[in-house]
PDB file of C-alpha atoms and ligand atoms in Angstrom:
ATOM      1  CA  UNK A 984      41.791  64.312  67.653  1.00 83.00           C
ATOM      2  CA  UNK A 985      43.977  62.359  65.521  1.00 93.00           C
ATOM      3  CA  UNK A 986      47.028  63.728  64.414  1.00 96.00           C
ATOM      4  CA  UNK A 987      48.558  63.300  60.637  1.00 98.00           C
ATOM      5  CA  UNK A 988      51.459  64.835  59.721  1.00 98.00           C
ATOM      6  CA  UNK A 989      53.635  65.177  56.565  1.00 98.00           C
ATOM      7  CA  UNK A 990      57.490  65.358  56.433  1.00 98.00           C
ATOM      8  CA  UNK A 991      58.503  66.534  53.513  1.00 98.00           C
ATOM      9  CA  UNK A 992      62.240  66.732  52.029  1.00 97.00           C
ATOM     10  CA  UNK A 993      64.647  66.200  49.365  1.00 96.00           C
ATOM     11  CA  UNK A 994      66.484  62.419  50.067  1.00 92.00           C
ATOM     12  CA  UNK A 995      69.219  63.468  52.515  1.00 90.00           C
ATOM     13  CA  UNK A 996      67.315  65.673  54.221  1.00 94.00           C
ATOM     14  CA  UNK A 997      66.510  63.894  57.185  1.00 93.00           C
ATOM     15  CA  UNK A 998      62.901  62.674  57.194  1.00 95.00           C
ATOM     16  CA  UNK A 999      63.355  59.350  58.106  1.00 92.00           C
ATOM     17  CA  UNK A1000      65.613  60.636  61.353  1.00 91.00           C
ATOM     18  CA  UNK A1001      63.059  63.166  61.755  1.00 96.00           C
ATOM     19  CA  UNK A1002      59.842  60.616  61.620  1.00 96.00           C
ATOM     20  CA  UNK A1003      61.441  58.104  63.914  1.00 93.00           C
ATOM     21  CA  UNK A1004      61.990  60.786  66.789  1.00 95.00           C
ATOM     22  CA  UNK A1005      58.209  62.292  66.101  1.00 96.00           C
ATOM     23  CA  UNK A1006      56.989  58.387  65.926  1.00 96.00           C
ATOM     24  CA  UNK A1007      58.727  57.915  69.256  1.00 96.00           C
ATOM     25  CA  UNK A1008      57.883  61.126  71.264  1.00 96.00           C
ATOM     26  CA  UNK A1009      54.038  61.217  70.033  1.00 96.00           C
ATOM     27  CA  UNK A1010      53.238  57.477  69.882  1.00 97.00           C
ATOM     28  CA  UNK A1011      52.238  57.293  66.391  1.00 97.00           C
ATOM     29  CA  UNK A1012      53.511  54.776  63.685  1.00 97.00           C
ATOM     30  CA  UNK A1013      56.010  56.217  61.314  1.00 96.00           C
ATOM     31  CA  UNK A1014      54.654  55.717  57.461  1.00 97.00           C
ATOM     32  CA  UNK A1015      57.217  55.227  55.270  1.00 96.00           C
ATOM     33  CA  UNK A1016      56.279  54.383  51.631  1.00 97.00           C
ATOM     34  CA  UNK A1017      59.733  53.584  50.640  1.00 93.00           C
ATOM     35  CA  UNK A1018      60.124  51.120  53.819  1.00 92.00           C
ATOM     36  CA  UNK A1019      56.424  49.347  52.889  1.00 95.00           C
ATOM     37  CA  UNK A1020      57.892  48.337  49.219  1.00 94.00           C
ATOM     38  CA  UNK A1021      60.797  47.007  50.418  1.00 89.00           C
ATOM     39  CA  UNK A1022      58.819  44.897  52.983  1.00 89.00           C
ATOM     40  CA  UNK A1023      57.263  43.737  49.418  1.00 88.00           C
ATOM     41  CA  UNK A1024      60.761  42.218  48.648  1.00 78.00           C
ATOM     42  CA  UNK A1025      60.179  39.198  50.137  1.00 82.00           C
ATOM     43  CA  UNK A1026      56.991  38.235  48.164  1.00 87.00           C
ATOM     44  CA  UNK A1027      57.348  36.355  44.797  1.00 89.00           C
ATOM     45  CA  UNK A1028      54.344  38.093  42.901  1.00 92.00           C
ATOM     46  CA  UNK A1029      54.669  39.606  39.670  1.00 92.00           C
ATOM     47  CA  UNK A1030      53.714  42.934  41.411  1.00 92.00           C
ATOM     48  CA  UNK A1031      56.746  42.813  44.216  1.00 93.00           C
ATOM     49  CA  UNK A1032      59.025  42.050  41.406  1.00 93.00           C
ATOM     50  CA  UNK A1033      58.010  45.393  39.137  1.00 93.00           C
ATOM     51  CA  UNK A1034      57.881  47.102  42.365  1.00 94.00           C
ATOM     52  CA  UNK A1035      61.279  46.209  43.071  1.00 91.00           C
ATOM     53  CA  UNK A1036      62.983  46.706  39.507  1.00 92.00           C
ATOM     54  CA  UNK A1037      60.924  50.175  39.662  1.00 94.00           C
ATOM     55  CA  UNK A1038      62.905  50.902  43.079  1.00 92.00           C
ATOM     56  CA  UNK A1039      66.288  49.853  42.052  1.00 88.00           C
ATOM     57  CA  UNK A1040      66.369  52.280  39.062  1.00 87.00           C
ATOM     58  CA  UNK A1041      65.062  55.275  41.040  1.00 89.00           C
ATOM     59  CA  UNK A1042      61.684  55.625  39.637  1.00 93.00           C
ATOM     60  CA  UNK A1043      58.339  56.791  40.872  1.00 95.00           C
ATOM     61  CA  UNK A1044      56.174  53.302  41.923  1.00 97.00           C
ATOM     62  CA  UNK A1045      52.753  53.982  40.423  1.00 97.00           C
ATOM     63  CA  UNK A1046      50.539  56.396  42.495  1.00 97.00           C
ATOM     64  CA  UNK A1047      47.490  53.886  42.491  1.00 97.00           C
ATOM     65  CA  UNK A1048      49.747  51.073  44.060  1.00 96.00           C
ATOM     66  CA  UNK A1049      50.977  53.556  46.483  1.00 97.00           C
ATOM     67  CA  UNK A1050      48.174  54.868  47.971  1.00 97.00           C
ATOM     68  CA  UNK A1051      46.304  51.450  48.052  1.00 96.00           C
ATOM     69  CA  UNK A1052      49.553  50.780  50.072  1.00 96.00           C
ATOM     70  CA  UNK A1053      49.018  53.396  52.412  1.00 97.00           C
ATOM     71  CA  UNK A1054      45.116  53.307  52.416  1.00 97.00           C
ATOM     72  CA  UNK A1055      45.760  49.270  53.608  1.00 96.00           C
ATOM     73  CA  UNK A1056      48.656  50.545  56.436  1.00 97.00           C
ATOM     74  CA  UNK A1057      46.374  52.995  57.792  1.00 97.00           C
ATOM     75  CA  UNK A1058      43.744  50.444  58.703  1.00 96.00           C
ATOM     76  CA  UNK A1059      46.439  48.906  61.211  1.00 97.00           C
ATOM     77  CA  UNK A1060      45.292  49.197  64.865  1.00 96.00           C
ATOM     78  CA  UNK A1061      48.685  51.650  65.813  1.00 97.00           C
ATOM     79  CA  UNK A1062      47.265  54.221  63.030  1.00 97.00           C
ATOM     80  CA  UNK A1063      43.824  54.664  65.105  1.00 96.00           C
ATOM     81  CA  UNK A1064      45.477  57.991  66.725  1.00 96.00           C
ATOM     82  CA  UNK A1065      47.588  59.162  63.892  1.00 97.00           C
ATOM     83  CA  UNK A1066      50.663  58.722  61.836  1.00 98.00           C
ATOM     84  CA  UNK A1067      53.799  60.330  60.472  1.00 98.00           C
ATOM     85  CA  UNK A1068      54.290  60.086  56.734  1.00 98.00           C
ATOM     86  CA  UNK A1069      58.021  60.129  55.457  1.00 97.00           C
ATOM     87  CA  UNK A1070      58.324  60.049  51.780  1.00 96.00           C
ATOM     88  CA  UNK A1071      54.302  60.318  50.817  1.00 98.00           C
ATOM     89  CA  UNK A1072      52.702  61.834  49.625  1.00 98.00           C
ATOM     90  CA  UNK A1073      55.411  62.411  46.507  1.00 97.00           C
ATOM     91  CA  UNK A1074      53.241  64.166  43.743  1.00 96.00           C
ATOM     92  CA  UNK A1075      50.242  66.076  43.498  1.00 96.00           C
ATOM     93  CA  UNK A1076      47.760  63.408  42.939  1.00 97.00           C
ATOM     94  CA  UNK A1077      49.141  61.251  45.839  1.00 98.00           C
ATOM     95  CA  UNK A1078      48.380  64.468  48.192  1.00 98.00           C
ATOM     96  CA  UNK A1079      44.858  64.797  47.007  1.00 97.00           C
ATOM     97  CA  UNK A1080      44.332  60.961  47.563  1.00 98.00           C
ATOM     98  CA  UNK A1081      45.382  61.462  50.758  1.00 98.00           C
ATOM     99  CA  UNK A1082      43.005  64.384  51.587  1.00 98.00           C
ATOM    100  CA  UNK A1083      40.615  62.189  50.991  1.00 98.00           C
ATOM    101  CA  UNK A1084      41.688  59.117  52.852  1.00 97.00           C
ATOM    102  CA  UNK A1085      41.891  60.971  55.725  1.00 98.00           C
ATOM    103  CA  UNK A1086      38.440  62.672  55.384  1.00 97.00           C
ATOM    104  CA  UNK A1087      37.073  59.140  55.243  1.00 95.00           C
ATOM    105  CA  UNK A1088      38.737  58.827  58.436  1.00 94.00           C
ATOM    106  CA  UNK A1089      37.353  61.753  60.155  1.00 94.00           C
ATOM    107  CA  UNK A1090      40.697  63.334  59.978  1.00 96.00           C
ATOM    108  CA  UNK A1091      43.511  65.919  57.664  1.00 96.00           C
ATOM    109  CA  UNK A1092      46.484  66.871  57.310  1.00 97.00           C
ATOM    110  CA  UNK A1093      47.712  68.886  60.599  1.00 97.00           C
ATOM    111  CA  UNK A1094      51.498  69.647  59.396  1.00 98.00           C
ATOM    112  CA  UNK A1095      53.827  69.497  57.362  1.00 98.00           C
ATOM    113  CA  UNK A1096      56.953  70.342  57.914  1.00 98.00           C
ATOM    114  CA  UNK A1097      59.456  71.054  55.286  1.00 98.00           C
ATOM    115  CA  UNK A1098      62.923  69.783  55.560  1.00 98.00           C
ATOM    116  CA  UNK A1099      64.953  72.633  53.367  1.00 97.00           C
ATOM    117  CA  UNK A1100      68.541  71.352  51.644  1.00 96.00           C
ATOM    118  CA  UNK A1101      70.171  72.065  48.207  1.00 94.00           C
ATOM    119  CA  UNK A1102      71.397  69.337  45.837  1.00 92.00           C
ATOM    120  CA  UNK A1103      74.667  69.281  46.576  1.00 90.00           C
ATOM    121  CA  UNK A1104      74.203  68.826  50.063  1.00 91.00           C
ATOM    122  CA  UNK A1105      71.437  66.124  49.439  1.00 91.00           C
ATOM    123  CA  UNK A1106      74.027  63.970  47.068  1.00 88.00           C
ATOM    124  CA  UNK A1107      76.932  64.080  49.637  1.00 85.00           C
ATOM    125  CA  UNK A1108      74.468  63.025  52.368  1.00 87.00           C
ATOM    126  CA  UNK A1109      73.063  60.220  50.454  1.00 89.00           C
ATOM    127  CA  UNK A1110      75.905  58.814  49.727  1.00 85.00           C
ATOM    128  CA  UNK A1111      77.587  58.411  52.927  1.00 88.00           C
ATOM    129  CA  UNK A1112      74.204  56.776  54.322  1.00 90.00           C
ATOM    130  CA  UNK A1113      74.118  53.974  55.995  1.00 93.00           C
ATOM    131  CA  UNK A1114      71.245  51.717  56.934  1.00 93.00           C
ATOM    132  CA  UNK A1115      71.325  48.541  59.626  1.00 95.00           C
ATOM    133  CA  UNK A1116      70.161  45.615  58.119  1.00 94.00           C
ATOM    134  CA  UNK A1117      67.870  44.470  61.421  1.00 94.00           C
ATOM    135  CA  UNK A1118      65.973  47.633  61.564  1.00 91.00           C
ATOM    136  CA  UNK A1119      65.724  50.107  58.197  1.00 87.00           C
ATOM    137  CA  UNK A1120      64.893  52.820  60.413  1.00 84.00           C
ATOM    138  CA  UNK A1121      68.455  53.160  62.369  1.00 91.00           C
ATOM    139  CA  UNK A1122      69.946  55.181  59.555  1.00 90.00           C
ATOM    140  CA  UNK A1123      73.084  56.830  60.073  1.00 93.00           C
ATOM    141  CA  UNK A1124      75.958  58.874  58.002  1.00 90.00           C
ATOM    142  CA  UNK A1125      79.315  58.329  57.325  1.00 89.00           C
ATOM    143  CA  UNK A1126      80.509  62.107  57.537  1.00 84.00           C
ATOM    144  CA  UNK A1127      77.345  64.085  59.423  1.00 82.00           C
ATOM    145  CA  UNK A1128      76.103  60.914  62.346  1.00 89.00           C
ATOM    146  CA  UNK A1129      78.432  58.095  62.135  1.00 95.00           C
ATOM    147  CA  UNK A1130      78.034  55.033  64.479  1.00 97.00           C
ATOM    148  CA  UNK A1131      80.188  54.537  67.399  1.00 97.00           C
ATOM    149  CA  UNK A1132      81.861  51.333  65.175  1.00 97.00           C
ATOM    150  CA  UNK A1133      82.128  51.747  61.852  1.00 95.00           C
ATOM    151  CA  UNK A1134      79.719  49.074  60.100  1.00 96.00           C
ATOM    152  CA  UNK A1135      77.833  47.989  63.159  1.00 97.00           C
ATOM    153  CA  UNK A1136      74.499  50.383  64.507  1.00 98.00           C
ATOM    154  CA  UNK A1137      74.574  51.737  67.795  1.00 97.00           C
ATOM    155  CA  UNK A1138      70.759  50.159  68.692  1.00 96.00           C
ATOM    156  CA  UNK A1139      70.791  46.997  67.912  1.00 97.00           C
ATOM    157  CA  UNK A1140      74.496  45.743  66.975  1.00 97.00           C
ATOM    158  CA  UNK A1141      73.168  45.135  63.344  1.00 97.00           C
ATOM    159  CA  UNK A1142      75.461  45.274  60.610  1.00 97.00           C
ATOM    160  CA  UNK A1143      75.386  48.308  58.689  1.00 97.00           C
ATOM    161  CA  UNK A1144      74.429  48.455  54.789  1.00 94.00           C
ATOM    162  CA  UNK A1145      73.944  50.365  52.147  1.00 92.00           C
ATOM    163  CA  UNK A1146      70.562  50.702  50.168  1.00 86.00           C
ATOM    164  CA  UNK A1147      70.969  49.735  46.431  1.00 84.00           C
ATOM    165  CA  UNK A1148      69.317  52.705  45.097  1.00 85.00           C
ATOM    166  CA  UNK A1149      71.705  54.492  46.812  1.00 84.00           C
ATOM    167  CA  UNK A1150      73.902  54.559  43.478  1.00 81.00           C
ATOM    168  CA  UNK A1151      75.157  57.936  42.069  1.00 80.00           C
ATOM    169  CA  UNK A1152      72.708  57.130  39.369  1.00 84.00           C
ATOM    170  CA  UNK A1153      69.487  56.161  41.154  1.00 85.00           C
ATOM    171  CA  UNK A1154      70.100  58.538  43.867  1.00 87.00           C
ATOM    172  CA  UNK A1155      70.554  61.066  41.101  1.00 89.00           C
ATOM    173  CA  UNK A1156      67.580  60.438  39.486  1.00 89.00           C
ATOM    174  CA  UNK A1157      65.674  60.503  42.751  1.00 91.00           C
ATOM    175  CA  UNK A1158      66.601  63.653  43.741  1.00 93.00           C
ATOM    176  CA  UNK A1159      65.571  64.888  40.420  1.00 92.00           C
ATOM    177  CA  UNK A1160      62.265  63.511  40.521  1.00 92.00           C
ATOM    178  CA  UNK A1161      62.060  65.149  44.164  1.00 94.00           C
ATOM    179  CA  UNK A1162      62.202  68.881  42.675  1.00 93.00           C
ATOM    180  CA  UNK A1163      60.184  68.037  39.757  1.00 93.00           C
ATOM    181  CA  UNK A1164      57.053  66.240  41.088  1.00 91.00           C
ATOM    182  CA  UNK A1165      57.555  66.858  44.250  1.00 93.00           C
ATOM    183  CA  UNK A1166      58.102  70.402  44.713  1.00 93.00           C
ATOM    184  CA  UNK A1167      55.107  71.323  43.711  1.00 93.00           C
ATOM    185  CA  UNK A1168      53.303  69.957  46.970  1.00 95.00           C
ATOM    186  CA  UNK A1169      54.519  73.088  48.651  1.00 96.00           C
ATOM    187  CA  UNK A1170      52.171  75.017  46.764  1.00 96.00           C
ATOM    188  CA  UNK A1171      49.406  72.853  47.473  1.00 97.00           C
ATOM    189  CA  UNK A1172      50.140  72.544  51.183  1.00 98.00           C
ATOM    190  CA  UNK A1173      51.149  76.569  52.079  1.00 97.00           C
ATOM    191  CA  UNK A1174      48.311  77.475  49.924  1.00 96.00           C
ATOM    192  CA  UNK A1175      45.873  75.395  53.075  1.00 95.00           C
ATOM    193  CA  UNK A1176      48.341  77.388  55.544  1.00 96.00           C
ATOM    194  CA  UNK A1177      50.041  73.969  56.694  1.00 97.00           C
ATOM    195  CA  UNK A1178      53.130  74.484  55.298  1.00 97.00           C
ATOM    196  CA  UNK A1179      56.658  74.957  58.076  1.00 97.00           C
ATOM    197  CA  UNK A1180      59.541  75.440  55.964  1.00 97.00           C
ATOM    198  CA  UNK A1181      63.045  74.518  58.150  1.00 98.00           C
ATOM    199  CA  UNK A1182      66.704  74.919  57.260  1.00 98.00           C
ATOM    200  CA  UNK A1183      67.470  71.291  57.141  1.00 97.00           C
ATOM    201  CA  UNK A1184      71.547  71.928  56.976  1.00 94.00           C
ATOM    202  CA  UNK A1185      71.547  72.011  60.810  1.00 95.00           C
ATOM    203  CA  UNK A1186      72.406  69.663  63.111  1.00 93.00           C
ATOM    204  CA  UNK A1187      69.794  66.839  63.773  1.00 93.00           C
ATOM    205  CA  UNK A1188      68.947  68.021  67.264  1.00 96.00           C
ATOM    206  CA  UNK A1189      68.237  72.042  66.254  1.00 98.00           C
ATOM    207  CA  UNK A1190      65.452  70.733  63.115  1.00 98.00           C
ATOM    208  CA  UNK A1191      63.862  68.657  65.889  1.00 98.00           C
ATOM    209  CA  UNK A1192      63.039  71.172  68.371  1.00 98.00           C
ATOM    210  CA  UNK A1193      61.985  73.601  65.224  1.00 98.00           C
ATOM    211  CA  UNK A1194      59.425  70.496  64.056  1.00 97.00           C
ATOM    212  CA  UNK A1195      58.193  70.268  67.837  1.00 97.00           C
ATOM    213  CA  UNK A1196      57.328  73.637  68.029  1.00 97.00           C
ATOM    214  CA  UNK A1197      55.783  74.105  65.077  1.00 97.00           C
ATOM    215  CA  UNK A1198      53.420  70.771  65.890  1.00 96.00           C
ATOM    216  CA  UNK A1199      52.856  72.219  69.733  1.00 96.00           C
ATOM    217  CA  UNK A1200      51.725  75.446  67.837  1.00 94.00           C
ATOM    218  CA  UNK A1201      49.605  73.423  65.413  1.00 92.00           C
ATOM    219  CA  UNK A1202      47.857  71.303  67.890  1.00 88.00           C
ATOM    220  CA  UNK A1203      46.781  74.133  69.882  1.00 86.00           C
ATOM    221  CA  UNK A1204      45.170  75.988  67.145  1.00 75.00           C
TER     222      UNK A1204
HETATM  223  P1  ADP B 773      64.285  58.068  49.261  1.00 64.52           P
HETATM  224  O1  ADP B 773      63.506  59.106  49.997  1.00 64.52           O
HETATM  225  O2  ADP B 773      65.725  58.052  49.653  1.00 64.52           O
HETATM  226  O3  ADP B 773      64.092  58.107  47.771  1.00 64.52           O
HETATM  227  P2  ADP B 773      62.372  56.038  50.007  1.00 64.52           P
HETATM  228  O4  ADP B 773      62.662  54.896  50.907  1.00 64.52           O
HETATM  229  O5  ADP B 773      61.412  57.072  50.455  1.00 64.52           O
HETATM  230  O6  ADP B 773      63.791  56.652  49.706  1.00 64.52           O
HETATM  231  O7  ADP B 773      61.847  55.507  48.588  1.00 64.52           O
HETATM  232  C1  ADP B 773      62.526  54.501  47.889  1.00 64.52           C
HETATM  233  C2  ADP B 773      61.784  54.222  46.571  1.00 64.52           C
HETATM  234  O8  ADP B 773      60.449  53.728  46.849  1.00 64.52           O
HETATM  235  C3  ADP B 773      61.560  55.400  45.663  1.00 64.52           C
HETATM  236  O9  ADP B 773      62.683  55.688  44.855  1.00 64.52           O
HETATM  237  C4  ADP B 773      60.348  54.929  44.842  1.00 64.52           C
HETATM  238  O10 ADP B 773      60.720  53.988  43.853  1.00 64.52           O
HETATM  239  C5  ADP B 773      59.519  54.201  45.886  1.00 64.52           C
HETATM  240  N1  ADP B 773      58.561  55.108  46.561  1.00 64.52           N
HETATM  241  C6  ADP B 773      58.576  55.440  47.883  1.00 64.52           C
HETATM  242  N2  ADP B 773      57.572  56.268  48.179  1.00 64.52           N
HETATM  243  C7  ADP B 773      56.894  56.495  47.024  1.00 64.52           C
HETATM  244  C8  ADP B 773      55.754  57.282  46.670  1.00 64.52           C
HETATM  245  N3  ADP B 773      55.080  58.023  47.583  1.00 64.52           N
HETATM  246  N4  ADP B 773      55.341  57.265  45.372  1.00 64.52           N
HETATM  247  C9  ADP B 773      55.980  56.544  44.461  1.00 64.52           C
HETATM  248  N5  ADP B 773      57.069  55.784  44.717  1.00 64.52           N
HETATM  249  C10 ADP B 773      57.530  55.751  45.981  1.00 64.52           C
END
């Protein structure tokens, strides 16, 4: 049986850390909408560049681009088994499109864990993020998971950098958008009993063994 899940979680909360260890331990490709646009940066088509103005001011990228994005990742060969999804679905209509993606597939939604954190918490976090500039998914934090040497990641030696939507502003606005359109996927997904709400203020290893048992848990029911 295939196995989709769906991190969901304020920026700062921790899905990408999250997705990366899941991707890892359960061999399935992490999807991360955010990470497919900014693949788009290096193409020079009219719909790269409005993608990427769209990004840099913290907006919402159109939900029929985005799930044509995802519908076109998850007919790679590495998404036969599964997949992780880290920042998508985003609003309501994005989660039904995806509902019915993966019934086309044979497949649903298995989990989704919830990655709980106030505001305030989410702003300081985001803006002592930093991301290596050889591999996007080697994110660490200034105050909560520095690297070893300031500036350079622990993995790979990259140098560290930090995303330009990472502005007070756009991260701002982000994390607005989060609790308005976003929020209301809770409903959606509790109401289909798939919903695991966890207290993501702790410490990166205590929300991973929460995650793992709440996906052991789900895969044997
Ligand atoms: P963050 O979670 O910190 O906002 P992401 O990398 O997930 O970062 O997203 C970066 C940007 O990519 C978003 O601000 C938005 O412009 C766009 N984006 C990513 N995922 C979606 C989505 N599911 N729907 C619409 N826009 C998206």
């Amino acid at each position: 049986m295939a196995l989709y899940i769906v991190l969901v979680g304020v920026q700062g909360a921790g899905k990408g850390t999250q997705a990366a260890i899941l991707s890892q331990q359960y061999h399935l490709p992490h999807v991360t909408t955010g990470g497919l646009f900014r693949e788009m940066k290096t193409q020079d088509t009219p719909l790269a560049r409005e993608i990427q103005r769209i990004m840099n001011e913290g907006s919402l990228v159109p939900d029929d681009i985005t799930v044509q994005v995802v519908r076109e990742r998850l007919q790679q060969p590495d998404a036969v088994n599964g997949a992780i999804f880290d920042g998508f679905p985003r609003t309501l209509p994005q989660a039904e499109a995806l509902d019915k993606l993966l019934g086309d597939l044979g497949g649903k939604v298995n989990l989704v864990p919830f990655f709980n954190l106030d505001r305030e918490t989410a702003i300081k976090r985001i803006s002592g993020r930093w991301e290596c500039t050889l591999d996007p998914k080697h994110v660490y934090n200034e105050n909560s998971n520095p690297p070893k040497v300031a500036g350079i990641c622990d993995l790979d030696g990259g140098k560290l950098w930090q995303r330009p939507d990472d502005t007070p502003e756009a991260a701002a606005k982000r994390i607005d958008l989060f609790f308005e359109k976003t929020m209301p996927l809770l409903n959606y997904y509790r109401g289909r009993g798939l919903l695991n709400e966890i207290n993501a203020g702790q410490s990166i290893e205590a929300v991973t063994a929460e995650m793992i048992s709440a996906l052991e848990k789900a895969k044997a029911g």
